[in-house]
Short mmCIF file of C-alpha atoms in Angstrom, two decimals:
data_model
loop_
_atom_site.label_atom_id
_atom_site.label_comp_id
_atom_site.label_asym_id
_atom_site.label_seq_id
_atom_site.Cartn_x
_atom_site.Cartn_y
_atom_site.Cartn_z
CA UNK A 73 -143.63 -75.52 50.38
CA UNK A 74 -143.87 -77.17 46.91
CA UNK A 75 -142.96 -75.89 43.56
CA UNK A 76 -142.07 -72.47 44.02
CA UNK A 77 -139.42 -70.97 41.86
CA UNK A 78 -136.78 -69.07 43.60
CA UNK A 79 -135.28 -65.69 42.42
CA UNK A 80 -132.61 -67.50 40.63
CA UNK A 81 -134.85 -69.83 38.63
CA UNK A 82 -134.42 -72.68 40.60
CA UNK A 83 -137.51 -74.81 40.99
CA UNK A 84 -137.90 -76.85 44.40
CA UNK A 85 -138.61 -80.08 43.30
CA UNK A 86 -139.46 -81.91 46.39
CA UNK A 87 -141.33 -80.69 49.40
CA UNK A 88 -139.33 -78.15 51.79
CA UNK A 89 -139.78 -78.82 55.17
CA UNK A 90 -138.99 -75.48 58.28
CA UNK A 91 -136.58 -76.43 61.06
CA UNK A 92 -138.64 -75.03 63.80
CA UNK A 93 -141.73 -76.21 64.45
CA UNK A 94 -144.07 -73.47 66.21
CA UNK A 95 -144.38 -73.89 69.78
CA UNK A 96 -147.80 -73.87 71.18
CA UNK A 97 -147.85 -72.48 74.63
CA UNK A 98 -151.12 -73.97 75.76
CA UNK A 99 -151.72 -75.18 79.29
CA UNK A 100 -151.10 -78.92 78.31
CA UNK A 101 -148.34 -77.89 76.18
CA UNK A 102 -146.41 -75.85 78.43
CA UNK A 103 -146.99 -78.25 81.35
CA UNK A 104 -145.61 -81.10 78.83
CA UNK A 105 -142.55 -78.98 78.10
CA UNK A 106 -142.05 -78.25 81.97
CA UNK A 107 -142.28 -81.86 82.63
CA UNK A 108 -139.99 -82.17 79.61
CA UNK A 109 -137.25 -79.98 81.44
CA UNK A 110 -137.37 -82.26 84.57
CA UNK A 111 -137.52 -85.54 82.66
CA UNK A 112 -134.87 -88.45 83.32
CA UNK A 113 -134.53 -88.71 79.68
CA UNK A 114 -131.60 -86.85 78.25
CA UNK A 115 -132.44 -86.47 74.65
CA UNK A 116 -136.23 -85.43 76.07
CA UNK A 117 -134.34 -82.30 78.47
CA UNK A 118 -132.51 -81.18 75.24
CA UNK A 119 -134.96 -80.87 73.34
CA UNK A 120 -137.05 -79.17 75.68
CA UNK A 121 -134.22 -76.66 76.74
CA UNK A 122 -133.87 -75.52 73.30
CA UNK A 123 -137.43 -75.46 72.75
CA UNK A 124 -137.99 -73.50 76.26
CA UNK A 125 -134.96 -71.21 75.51
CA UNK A 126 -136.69 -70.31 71.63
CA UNK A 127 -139.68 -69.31 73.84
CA UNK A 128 -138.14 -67.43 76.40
CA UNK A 129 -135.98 -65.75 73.58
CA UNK A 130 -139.15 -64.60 71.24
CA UNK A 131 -140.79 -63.47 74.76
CA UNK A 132 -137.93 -61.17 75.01
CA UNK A 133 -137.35 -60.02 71.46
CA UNK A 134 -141.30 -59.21 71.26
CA UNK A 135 -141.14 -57.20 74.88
CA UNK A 136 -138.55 -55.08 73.19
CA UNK A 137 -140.37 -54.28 69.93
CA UNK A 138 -143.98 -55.25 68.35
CA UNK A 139 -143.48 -58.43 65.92
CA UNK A 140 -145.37 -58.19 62.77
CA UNK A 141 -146.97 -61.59 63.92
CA UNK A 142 -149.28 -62.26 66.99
CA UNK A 143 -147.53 -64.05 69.65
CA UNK A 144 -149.15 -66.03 72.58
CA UNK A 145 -148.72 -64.83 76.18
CA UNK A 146 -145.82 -67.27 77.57
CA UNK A 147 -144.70 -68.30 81.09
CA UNK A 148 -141.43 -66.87 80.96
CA UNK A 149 -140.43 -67.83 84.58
CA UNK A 150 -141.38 -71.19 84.18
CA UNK A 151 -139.07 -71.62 81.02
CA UNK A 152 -136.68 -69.62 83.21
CA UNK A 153 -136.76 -71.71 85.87
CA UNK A 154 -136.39 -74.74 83.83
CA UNK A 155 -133.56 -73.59 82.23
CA UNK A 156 -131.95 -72.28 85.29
CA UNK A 157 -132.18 -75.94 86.24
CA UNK A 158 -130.53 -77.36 82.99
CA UNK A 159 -127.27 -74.90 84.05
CA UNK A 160 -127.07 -76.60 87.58
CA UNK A 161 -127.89 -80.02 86.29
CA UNK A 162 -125.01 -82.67 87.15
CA UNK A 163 -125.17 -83.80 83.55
CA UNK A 164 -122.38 -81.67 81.83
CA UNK A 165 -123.83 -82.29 78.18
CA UNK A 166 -127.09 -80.96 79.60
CA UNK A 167 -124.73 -77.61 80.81
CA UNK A 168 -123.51 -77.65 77.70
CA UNK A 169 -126.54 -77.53 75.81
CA UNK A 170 -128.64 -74.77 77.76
CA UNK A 171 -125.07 -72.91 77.61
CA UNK A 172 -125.74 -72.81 74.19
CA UNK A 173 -129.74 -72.67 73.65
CA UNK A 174 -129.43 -69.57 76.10
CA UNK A 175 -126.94 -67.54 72.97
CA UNK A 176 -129.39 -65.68 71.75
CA UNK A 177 -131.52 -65.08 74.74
CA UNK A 178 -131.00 -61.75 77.14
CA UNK A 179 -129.97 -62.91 80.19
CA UNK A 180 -132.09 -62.25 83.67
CA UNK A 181 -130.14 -62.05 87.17
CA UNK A 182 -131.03 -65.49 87.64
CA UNK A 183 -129.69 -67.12 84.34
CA UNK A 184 -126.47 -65.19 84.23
CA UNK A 185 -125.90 -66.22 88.14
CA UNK A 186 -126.62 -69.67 86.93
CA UNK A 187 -124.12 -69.15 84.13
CA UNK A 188 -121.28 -67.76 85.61
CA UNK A 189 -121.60 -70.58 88.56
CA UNK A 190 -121.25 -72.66 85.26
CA UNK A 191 -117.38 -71.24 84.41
CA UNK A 192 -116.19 -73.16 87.73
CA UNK A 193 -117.72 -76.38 86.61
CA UNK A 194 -114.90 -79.37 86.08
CA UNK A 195 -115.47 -79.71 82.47
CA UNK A 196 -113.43 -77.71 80.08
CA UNK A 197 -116.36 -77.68 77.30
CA UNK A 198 -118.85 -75.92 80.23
CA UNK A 199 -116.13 -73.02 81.42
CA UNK A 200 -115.49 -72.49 77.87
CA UNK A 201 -119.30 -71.56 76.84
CA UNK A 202 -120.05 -70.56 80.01
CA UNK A 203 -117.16 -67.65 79.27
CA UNK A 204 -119.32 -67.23 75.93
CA UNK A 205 -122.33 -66.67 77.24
CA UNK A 206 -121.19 -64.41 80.71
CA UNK A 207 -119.03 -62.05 77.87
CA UNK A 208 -121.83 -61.35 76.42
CA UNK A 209 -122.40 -59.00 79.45
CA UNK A 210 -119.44 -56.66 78.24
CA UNK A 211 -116.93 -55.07 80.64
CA UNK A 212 -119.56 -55.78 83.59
CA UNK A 213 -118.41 -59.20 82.85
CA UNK A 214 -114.47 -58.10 83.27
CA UNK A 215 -114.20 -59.37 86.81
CA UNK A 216 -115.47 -63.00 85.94
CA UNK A 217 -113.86 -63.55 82.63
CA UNK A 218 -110.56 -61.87 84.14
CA UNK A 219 -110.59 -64.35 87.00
CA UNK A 220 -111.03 -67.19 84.12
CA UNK A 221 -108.05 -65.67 82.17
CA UNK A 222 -106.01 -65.79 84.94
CA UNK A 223 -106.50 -68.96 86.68
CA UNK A 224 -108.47 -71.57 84.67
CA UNK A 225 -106.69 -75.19 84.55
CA UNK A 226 -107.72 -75.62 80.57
CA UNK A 227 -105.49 -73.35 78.03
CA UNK A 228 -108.02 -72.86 75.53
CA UNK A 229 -110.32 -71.72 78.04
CA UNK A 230 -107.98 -68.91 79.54
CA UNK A 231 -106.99 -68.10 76.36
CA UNK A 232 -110.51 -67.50 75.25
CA UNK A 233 -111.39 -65.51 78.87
CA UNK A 234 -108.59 -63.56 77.95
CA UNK A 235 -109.64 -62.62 74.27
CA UNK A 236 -112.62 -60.66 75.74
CA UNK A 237 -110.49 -59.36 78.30
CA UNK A 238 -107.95 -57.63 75.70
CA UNK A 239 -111.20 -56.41 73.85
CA UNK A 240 -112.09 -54.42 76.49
CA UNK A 241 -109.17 -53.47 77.94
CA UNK A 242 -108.27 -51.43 74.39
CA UNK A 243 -108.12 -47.68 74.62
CA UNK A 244 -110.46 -46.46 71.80
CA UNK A 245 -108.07 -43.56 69.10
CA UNK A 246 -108.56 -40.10 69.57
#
């Protein structure tokens, strides 16, 4: 983007570059990012979690209603799978990061059974978005997140368990 002015007058001076660069889901492509997800390198398996969780999150969104862009077929069970993975990894950073590439993606049996085995994990910084992501379930969740609030080792983590418990726990007013 060069040189366009903005509603408020303001002229862009140097070139604007997007965030997210589109994700081709060719063959080669989507075998590099597969290979990505199982790679040895750490900074390699982030990227390619949040890449692979973008995917399977667009998949989703464009299942539920027709984009007003074409989209490319992609192989949501292998990004699945591979992120699936990255929540069972013994890497805790790597938890941590799927834990949060997986916010705004709608959660299959699979991923929130590999999230909620994530709120028993020994780091504080896992249970606590793990608790995130599994409330996102609602009161289905109440049994997990209620176990969290009652008997997690870390404070801030039973207090947070326990935040979503009191939400749904409130009688709505007549």
């Amino acid at each position: 983007i060069r040189d366009r002015p903005s509603p408020t007058g303001v002229v862009v001076r140097q070139p604007a570059y997007l965030a997210r660069v589109p994700a081709t889901v060719q063959p080669a492509a989507v075998q590099q990012l597969t290979a990505g997800l199982r790679s040895g390198d750490p900074a390699v398996r982030a990227r390619c979690i949040d890449v692979a969780a973008d995917l399977l999150g667009e998949w989703q969104r464009a299942a539920l209603r027709r984009p007003s862009y074409p989209l490319e077929p992609v192989p949501a069970d292998q990004l699945e799978q591979g992120l699936i993975a990255a929540l069972g990894d013994a890497s805790w950073e790597l938890r941590l990061r799927a834990l949060d590439a997986l916010q705004p993606v709608g959660l299959t049996r699979g991923l929130l059974a590999a999230a909620e085995a994530c709120l028993d994990h020994e780091s504080w910084a896992v249970r606590l978005l793990a608790v995130r992501l599994v409330a996102r379930q609602g009161a289905a969740a109440r049994d997990a997140i209620g176990r969290i609030a009652r008997t997690d080792a870390d404070d801030l983590v039973r207090d947070y368990a326990e935040s979503f418990v009191e939400q749904w726990t409130i009688e709505p007013r007549p």
